[in-house]
Tab-separated table of C-alpha atoms in Angstrom:
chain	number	residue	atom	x	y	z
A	9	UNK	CA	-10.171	17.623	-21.476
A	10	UNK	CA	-8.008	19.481	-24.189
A	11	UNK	CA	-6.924	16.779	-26.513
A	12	UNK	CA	-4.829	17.048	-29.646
A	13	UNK	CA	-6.143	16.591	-33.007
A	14	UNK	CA	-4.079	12.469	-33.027
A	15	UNK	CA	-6.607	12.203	-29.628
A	16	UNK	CA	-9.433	13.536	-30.805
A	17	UNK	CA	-9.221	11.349	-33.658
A	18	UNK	CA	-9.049	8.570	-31.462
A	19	UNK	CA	-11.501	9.509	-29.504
A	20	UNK	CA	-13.862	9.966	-32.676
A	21	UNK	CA	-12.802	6.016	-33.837
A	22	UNK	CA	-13.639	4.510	-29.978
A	23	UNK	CA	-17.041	6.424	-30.431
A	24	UNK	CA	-17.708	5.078	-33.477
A	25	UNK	CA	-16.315	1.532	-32.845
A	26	UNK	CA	-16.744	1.012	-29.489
A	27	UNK	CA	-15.058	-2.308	-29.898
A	28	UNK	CA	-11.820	-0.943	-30.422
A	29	UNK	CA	-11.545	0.081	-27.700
A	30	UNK	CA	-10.562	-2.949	-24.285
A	31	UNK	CA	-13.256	-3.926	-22.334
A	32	UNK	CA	-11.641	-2.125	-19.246
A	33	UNK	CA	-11.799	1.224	-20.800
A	34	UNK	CA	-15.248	0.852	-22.677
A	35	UNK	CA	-16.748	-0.429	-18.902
A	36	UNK	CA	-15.054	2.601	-17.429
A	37	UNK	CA	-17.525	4.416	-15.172
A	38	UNK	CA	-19.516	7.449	-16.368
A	39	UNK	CA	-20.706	8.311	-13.271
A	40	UNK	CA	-19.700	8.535	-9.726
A	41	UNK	CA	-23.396	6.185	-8.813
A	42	UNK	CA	-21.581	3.760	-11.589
A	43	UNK	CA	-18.022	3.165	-9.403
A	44	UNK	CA	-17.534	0.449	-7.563
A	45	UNK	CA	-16.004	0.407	-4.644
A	46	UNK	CA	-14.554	3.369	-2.950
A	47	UNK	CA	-18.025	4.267	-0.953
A	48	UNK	CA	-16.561	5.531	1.903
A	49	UNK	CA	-14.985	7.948	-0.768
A	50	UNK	CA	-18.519	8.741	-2.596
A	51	UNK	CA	-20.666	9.641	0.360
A	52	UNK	CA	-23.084	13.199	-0.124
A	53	UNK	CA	-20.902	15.986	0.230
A	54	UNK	CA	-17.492	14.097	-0.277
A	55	UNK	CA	-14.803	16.238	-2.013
A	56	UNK	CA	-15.160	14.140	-5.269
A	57	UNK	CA	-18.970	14.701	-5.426
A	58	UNK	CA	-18.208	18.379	-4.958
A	59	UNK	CA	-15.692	18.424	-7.844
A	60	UNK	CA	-18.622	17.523	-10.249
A	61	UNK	CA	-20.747	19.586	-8.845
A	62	UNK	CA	-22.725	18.179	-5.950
A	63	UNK	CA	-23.252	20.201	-3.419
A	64	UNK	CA	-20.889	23.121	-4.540
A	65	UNK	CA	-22.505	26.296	-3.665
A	66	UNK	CA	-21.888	28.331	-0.403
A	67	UNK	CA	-18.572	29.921	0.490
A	68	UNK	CA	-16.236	26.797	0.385
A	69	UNK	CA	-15.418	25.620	-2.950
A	70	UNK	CA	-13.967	22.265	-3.475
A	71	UNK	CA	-10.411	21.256	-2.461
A	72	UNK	CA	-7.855	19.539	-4.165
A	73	UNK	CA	-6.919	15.708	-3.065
A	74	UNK	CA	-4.607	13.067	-3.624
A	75	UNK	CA	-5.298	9.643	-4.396
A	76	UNK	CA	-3.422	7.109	-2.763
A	77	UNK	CA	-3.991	3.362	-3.512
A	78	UNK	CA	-2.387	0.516	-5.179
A	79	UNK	CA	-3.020	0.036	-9.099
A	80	UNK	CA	-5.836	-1.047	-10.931
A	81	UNK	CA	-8.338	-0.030	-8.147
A	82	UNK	CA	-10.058	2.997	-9.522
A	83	UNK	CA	-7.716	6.356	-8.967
A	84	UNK	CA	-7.948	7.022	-12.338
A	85	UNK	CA	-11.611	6.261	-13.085
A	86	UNK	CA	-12.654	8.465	-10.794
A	87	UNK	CA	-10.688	11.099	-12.442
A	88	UNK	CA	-11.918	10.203	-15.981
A	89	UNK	CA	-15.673	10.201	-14.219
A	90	UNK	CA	-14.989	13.907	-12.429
A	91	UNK	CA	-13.631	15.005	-16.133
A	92	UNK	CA	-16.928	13.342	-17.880
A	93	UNK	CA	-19.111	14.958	-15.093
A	94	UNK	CA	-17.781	18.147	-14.026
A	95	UNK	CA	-18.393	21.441	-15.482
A	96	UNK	CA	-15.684	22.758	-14.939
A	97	UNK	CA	-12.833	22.958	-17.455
A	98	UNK	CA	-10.624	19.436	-17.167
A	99	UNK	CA	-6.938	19.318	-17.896
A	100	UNK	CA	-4.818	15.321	-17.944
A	101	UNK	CA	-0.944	15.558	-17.357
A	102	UNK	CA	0.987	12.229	-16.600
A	103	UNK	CA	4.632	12.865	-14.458
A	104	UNK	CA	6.274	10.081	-16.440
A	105	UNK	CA	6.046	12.308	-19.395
A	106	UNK	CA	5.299	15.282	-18.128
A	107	UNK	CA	7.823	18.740	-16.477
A	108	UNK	CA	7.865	22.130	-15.108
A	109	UNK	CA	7.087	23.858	-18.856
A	110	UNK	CA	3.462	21.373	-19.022
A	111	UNK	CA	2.539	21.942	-15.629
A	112	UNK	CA	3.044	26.017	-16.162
A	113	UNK	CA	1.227	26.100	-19.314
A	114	UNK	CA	-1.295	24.166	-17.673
A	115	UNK	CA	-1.652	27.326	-14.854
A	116	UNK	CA	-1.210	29.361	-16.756
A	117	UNK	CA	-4.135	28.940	-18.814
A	118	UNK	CA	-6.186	28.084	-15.876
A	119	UNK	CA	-5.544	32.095	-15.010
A	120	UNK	CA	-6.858	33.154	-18.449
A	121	UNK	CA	-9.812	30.985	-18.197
A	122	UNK	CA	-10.878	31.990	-14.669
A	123	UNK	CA	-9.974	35.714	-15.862
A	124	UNK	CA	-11.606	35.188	-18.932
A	125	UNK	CA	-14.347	33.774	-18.594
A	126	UNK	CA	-14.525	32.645	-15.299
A	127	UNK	CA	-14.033	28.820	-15.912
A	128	UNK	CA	-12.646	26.892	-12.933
A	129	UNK	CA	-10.123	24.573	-14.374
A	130	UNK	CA	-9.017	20.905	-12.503
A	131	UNK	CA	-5.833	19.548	-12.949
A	132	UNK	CA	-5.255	15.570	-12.781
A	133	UNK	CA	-1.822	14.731	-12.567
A	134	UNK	CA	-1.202	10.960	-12.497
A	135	UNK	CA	1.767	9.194	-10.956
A	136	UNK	CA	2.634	12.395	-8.573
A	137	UNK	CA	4.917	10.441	-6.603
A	138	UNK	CA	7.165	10.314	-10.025
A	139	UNK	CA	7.449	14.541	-10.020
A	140	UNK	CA	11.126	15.914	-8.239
A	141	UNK	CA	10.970	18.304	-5.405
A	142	UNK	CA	11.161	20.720	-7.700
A	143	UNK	CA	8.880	20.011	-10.193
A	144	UNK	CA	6.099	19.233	-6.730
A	145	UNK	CA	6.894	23.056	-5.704
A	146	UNK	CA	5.633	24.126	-9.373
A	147	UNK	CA	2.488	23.087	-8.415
A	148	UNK	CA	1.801	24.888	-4.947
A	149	UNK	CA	1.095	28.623	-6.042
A	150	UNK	CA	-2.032	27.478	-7.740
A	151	UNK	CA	-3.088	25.042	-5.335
A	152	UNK	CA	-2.628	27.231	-2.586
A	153	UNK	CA	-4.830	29.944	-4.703
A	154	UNK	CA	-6.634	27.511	-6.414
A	155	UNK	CA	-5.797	28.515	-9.987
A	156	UNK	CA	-6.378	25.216	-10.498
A	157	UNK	CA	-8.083	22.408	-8.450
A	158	UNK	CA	-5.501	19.525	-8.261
A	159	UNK	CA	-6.821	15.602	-8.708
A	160	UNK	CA	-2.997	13.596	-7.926
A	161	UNK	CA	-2.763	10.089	-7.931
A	162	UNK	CA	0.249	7.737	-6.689
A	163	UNK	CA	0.650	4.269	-5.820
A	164	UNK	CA	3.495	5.565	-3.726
A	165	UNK	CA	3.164	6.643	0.276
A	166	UNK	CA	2.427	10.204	-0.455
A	167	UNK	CA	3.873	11.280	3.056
A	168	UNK	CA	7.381	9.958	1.607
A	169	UNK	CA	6.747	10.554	-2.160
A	170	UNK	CA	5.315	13.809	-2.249
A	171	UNK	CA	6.582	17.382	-0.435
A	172	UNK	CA	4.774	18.362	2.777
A	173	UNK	CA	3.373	21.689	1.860
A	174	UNK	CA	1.469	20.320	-1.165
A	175	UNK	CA	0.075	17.331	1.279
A	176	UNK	CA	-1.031	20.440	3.399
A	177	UNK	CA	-2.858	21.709	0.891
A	178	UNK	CA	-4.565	19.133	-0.149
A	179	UNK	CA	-7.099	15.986	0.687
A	180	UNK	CA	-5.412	12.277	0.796
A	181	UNK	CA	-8.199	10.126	0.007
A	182	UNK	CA	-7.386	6.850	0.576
A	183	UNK	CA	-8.921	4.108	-1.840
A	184	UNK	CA	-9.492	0.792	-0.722
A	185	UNK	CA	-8.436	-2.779	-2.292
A	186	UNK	CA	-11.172	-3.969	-4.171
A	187	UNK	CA	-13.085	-6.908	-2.701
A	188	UNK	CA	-13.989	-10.339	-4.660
A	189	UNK	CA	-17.533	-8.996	-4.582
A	190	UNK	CA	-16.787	-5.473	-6.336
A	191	UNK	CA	-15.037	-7.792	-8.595
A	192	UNK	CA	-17.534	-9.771	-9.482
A	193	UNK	CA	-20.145	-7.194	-9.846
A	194	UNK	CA	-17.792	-5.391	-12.390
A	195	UNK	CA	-17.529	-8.526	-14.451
A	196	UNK	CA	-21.234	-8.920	-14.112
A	197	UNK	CA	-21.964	-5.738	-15.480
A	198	UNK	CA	-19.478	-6.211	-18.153
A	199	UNK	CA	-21.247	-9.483	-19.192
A	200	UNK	CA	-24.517	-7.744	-19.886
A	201	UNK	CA	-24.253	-4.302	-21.088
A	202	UNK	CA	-24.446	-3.577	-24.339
A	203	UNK	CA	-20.760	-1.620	-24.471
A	204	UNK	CA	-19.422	-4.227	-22.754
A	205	UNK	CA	-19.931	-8.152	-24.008
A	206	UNK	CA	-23.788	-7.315	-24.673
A	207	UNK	CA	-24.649	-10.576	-23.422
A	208	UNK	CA	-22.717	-12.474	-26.193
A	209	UNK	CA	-21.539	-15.139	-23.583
A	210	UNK	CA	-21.934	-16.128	-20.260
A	211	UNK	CA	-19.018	-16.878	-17.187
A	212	UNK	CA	-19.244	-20.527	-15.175
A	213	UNK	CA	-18.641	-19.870	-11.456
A	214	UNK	CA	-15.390	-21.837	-11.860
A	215	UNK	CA	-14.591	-19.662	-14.333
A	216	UNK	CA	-15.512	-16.648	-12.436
A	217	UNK	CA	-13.338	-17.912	-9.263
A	218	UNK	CA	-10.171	-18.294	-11.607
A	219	UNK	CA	-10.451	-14.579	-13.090
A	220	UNK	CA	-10.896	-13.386	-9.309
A	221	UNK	CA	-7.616	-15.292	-8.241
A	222	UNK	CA	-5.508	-14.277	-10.781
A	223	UNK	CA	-7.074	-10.461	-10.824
A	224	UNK	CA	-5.216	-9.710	-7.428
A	225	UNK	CA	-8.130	-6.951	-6.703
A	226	UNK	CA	-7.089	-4.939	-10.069
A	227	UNK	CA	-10.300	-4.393	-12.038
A	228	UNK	CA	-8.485	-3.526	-15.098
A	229	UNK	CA	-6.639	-7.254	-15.008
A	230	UNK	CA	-9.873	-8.668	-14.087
A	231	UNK	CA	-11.721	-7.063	-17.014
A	232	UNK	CA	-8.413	-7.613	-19.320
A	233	UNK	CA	-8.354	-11.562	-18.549
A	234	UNK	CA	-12.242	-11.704	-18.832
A	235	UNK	CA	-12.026	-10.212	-22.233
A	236	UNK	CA	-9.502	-12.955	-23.446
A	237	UNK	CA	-11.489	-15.506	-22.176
A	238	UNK	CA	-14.779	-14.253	-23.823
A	239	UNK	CA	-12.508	-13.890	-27.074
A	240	UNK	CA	-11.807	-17.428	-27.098
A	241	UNK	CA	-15.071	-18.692	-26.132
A	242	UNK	CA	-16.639	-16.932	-29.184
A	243	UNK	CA	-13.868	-18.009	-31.389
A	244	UNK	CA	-14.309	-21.676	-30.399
A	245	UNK	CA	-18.357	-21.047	-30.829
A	246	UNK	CA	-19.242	-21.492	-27.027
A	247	UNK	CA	-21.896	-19.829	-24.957
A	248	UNK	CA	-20.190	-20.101	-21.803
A	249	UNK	CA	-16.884	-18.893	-20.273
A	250	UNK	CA	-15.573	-21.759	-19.083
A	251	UNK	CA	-12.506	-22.661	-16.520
A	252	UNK	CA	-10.596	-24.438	-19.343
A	253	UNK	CA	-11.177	-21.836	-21.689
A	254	UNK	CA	-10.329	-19.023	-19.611
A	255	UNK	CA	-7.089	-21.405	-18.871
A	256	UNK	CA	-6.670	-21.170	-22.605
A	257	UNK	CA	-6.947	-17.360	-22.934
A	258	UNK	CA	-4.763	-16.537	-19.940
A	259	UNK	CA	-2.195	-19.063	-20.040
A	260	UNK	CA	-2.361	-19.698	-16.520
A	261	UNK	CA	-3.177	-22.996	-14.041
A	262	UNK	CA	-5.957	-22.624	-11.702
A	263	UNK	CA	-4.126	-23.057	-8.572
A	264	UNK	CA	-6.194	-24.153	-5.526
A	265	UNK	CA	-5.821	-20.929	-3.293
A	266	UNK	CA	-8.601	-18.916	-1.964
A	267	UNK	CA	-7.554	-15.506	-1.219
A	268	UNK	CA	-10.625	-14.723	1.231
A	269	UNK	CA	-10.463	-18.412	2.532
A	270	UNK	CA	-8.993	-21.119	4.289
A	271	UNK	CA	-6.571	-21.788	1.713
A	272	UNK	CA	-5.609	-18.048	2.353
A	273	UNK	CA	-4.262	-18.837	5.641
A	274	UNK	CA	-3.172	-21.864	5.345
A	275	UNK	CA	-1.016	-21.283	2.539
A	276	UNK	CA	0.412	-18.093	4.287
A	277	UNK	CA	0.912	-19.927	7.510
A	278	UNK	CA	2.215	-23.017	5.682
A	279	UNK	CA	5.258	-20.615	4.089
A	280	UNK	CA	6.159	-19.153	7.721
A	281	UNK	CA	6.107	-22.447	9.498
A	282	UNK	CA	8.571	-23.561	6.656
A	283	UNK	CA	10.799	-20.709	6.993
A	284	UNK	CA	10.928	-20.848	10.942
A	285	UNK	CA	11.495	-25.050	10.048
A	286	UNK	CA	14.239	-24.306	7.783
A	287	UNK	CA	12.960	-26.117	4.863
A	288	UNK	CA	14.107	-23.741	2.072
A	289	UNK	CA	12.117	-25.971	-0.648
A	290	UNK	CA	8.558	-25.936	0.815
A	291	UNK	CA	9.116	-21.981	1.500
A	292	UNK	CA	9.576	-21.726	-2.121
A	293	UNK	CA	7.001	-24.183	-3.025
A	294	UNK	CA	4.309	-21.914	-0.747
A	295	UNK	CA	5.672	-18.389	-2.002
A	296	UNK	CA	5.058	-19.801	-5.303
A	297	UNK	CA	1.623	-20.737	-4.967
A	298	UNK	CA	0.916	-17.428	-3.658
A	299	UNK	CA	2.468	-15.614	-6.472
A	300	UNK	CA	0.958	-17.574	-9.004
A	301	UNK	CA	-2.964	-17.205	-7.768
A	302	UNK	CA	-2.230	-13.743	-7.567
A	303	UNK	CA	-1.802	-13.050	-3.958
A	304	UNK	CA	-0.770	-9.280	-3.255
A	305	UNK	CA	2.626	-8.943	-3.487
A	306	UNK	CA	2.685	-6.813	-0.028
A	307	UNK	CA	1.149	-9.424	2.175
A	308	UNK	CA	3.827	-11.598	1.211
A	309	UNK	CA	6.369	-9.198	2.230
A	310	UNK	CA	4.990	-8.096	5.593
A	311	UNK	CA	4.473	-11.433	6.749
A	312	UNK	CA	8.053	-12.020	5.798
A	313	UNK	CA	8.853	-9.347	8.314
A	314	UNK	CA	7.068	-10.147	11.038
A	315	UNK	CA	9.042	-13.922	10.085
A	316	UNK	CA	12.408	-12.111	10.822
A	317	UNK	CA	11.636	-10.978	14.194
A	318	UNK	CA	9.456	-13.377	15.246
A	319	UNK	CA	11.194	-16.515	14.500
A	320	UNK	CA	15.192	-15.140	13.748
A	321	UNK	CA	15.811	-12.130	15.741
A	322	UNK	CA	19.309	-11.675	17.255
A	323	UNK	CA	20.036	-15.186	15.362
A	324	UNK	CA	20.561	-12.635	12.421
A	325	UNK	CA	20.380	-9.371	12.681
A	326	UNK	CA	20.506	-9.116	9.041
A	327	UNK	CA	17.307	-10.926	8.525
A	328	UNK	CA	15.226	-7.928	9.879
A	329	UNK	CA	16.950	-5.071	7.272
A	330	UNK	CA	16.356	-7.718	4.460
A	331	UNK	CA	12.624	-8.026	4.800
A	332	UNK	CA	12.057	-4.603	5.020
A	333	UNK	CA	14.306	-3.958	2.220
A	334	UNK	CA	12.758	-6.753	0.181
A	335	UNK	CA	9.277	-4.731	1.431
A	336	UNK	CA	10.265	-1.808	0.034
A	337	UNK	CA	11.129	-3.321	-3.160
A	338	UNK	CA	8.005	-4.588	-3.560
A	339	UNK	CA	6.279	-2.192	-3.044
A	340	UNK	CA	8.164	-0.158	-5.796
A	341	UNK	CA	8.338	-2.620	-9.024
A	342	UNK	CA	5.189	-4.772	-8.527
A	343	UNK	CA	4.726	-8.361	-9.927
A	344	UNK	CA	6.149	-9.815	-11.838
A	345	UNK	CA	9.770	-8.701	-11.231
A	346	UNK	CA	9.031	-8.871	-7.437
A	347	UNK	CA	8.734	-12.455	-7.818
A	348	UNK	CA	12.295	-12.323	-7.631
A	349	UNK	CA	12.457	-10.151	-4.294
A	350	UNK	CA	10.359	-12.592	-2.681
A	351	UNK	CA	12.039	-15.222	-3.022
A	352	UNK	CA	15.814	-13.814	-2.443
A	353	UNK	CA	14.160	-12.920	0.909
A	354	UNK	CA	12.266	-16.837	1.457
A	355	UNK	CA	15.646	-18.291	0.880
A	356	UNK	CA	17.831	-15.744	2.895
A	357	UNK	CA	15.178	-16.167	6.192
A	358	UNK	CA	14.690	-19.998	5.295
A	359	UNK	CA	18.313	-20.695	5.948
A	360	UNK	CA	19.431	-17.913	8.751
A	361	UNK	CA	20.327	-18.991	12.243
A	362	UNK	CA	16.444	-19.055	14.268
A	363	UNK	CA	15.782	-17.948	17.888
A	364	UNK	CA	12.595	-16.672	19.184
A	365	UNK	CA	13.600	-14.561	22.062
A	366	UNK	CA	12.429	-11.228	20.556
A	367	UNK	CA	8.772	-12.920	20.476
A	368	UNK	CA	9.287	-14.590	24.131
A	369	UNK	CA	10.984	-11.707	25.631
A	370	UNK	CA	8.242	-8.796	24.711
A	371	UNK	CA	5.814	-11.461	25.433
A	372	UNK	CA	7.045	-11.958	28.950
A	373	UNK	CA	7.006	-7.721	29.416
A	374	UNK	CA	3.766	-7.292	27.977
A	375	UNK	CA	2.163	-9.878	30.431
A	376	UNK	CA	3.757	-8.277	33.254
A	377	UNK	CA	2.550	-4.563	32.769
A	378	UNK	CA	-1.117	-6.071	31.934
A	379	UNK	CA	-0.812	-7.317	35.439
A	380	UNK	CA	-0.494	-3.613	36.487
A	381	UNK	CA	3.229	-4.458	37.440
A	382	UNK	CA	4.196	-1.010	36.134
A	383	UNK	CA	5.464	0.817	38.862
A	384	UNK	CA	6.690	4.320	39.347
A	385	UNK	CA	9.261	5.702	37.056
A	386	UNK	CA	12.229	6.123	39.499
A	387	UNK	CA	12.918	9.279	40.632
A	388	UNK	CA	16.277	10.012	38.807
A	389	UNK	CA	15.507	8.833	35.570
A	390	UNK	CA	12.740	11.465	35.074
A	391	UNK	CA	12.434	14.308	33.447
A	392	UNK	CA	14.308	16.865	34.467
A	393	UNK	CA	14.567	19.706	32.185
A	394	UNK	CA	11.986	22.170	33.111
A	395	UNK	CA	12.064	24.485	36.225
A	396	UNK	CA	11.280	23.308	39.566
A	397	UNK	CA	12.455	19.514	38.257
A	398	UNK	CA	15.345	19.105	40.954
A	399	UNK	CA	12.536	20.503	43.234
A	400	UNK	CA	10.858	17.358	43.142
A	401	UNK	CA	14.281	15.209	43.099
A	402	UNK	CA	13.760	14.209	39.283
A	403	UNK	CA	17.264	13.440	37.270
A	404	UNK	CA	18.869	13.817	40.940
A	405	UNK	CA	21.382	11.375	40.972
A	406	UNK	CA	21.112	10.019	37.528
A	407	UNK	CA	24.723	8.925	36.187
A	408	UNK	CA	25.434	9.509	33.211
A	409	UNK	CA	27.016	6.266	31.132
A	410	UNK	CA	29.179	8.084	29.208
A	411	UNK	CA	30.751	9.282	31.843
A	412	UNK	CA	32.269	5.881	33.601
A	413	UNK	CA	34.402	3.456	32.216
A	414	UNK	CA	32.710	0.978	29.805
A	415	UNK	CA	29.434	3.425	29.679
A	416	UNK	CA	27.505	1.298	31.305
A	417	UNK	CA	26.951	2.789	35.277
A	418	UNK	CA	25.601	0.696	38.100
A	419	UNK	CA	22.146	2.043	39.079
A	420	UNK	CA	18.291	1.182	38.795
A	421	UNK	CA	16.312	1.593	35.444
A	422	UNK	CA	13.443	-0.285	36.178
A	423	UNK	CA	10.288	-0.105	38.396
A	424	UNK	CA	10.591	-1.291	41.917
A	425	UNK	CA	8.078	-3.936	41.007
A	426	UNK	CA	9.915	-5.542	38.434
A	427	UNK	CA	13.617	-4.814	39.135
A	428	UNK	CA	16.030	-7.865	38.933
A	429	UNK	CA	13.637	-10.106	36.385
A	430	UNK	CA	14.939	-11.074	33.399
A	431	UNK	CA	12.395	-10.992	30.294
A	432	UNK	CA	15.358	-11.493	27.456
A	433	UNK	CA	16.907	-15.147	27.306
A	434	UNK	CA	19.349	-15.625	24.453
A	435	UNK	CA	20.230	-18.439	22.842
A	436	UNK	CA	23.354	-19.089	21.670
A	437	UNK	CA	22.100	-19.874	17.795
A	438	UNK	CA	23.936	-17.493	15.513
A	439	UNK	CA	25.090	-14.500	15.604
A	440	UNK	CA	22.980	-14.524	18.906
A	441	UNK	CA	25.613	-16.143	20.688
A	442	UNK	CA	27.823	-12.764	21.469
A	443	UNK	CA	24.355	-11.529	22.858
A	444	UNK	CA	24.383	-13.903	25.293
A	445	UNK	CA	27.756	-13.342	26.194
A	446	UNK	CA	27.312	-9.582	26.651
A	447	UNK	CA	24.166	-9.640	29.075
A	448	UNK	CA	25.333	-11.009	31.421
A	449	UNK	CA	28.295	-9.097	32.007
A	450	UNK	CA	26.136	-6.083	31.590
A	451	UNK	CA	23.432	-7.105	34.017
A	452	UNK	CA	26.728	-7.617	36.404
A	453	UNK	CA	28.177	-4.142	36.148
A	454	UNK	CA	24.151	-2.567	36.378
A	455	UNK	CA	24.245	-4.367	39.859
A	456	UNK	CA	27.395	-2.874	40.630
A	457	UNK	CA	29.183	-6.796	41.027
């Protein structure tokens, strides 16, 4: 690190005080053996072991990598750990605050100190997927020649959020959602050590259940609402943590919803089954008690996508563009604004048009191809762009659509073994109806009638 003198001051206070500091940053790992979660990330010889050191000699050094994962599941503790633990000289930019001129300076004196006196230098850049184009290419001469050794982190898909020749240069490391258990054991160890609560109270398993459902998987809302609830309980003069006092702290009603359980999946079926019933009210009742127990946000929004296939399809072709969109909206402003996106999406797919033919109709194909009816690609629908093609009779005697009237020619698409069955049935629910119109004329003119 190369804090200012207002940090280092800081720093100096937290050292002396550790209590001013929040639980979640006093319990923050100091070692890679402390981190929870993340294994498959922390086996011998992993790139983050080798950026501290472990296992570093011989003629590869250690690569850069990119940390991909939602928040609040350790992308920047294991950052803070490699700075703690690493030799090397350690360098913290942010890309909400940071540009071109910090990220050059930043090279730029990685070159004098490897010139110097031969001091590696690694860079952690948080919230990558906020840089430009631009300000992403800045970056690539010194990855590429390893001026400096680059730890990135984004919530965002790096392979839309961040340019393709820095991906190429670097290791995505992918970091798992924390479990209930890793949970737990954080809070556990937060209980007892001495930087953390020091054993000043202890956490009923009610208690302990509540903090899990409303933590989502983040550690550092787990820790947050734990250290509210612990405030409280010593305030009030009680040795335990208890349901109603964590209640207290985090203003919040422990809402019967298991995310690992039963309740899980019924809840989650309970809001599709209303949606595909059309009762608008109990969708909104379910989404709520999702939200509110601190269900991810994503779930939610995939299973309302799979809803507007599955259960609306043609009924509203709309419905599909809307979930995805709502997805993708998610996925970008997090809880609790996307409380809002969730439920513009319930009510939209609640009250659209339903048919299931999407579901039936795919259904109906895959059954038929797993009972080997496949068949031979017909002769002039293959590929017939390479030499010695019309040879063989491929593309001979294709039509092209676009050159008859109405584009639509009268020939055979399909395997002998299958051709003339229908697999798509429309209804005539929605917008669905026109559909049903349109086959059938177009299954006349493919017969030629």
């Amino acid at each position: 690190m190369e804090p200012d003198l207002f940090t280092a001051a800081a720093e100096d206070r937290q050292e002396k005080d550790p209590s001013s500091s929040p639980l979640a940053v006093r319990m923050r790992p100091r070692t890679l053996d402390e981190v929870v979660g993340q294994q498959h990330l922390l086996k011998p010889g992993s790139p983050l072991r080798r950026l501290v050191g472990e296992g570093a000699g011989g003629p590869a050094g250690a690569s850069s990598v990119i940390l991909w994962g939602p928040p609040g599941i350790g992308k920047t503790t294991l950052a803070y750990v490699v700075s703690q633990a690493t030799q090397k000289r350690f360098v913290e930019l942010s890309a909400i605050t940071a540009g071109v001129k910090e990220v050059r300076a930043v090279i730029e004196g990685a070159r004098r100190a490897a010139g110097g006196y031969g001091k590696e230098t690694v860079l952690f850049l948080d919230e990558i997927h906020r840089f430009s184009k631009a300000q992403q290419d800045s970056l690539l001469p010194a990855v590429e020649n390893r001026w400096v050794t680059l730890i990135a982190a984004t919530t965002e898909n790096p392979y839309f959020s961040i340019i393709s020749p820095l991906l190429s240069r670097s290791l995505l490391l992918t970091l798992e959602p924390l479990t209930d258990d890793d949970l737990s054991a954080l809070m556990k160890r937060a209980l007892e050590e001495e930087r953390g609560l020091g054993g000043a109270v202890t956490l009923s398993a009610e208690a302990e259940a509540h903090l899990l459902r409303i933590a989502g998987g983040d550690a550092r809302r787990a820790l947050t609402a734990l250290e509210a609830g612990a405030g409280s309980a010593i305030a009030k003069g009680e040795e335990e943590i208890t349901l109603e006092t964590v209640e207290e702290a985090v203003d919040r009603a422990a809402v019967r919803y298991d995310r690992d359980g039963d309740q899980h999946y019924d809840v989650a079926s309970a809001l599709i089954k209303s949606i595909r019933g059309s009762d608008v009210d109990a969708a909104l009742h379910y989404l709520a008690r999702m939200i509110d127990a601190g269900e991810d946000p994503r779930f939610i929004a995939r299973r309302l996508m799979i809803s507007a296939s599955e259960d609306i399809g043609l009924a509203d072709p709309t419905a599909l563009p809307l979930a995805v969109a709502a997805a993708q909206a998610v996925a970008m402003i997090g809880f609790p604004e996307a409380a809002l996106t969730l439920s513009h999406a319930t009510i939209a797919l609640a009250l659209a048009p339903k048919s299931n033919t999407a579901t039936t109709a795919i259904g109906a194909a895959l059954a038929d191809v797993r009972a080997e009816l496949a068949g031979s690609v017909p002769t002039h629908l293959r590929d017939g762009h390479y030499k010695g093609a019309a040879k063989l009779g491929h593309a001979v005697g294709y039509v092209y659509p676009h050159d008859v009237p109405g584009a639509i020619a009268a020939q055979q698409y399909a395997p002998d073994e299958i051709h003339g069955k229908r697999y798509y049935e429309p209804t005539r629910y929605g917008a669905e109806a026109r559909y049903a119109d349109v086959v059938e004329k177009v299954r006349e003119r493919l017969r030629g009638s």
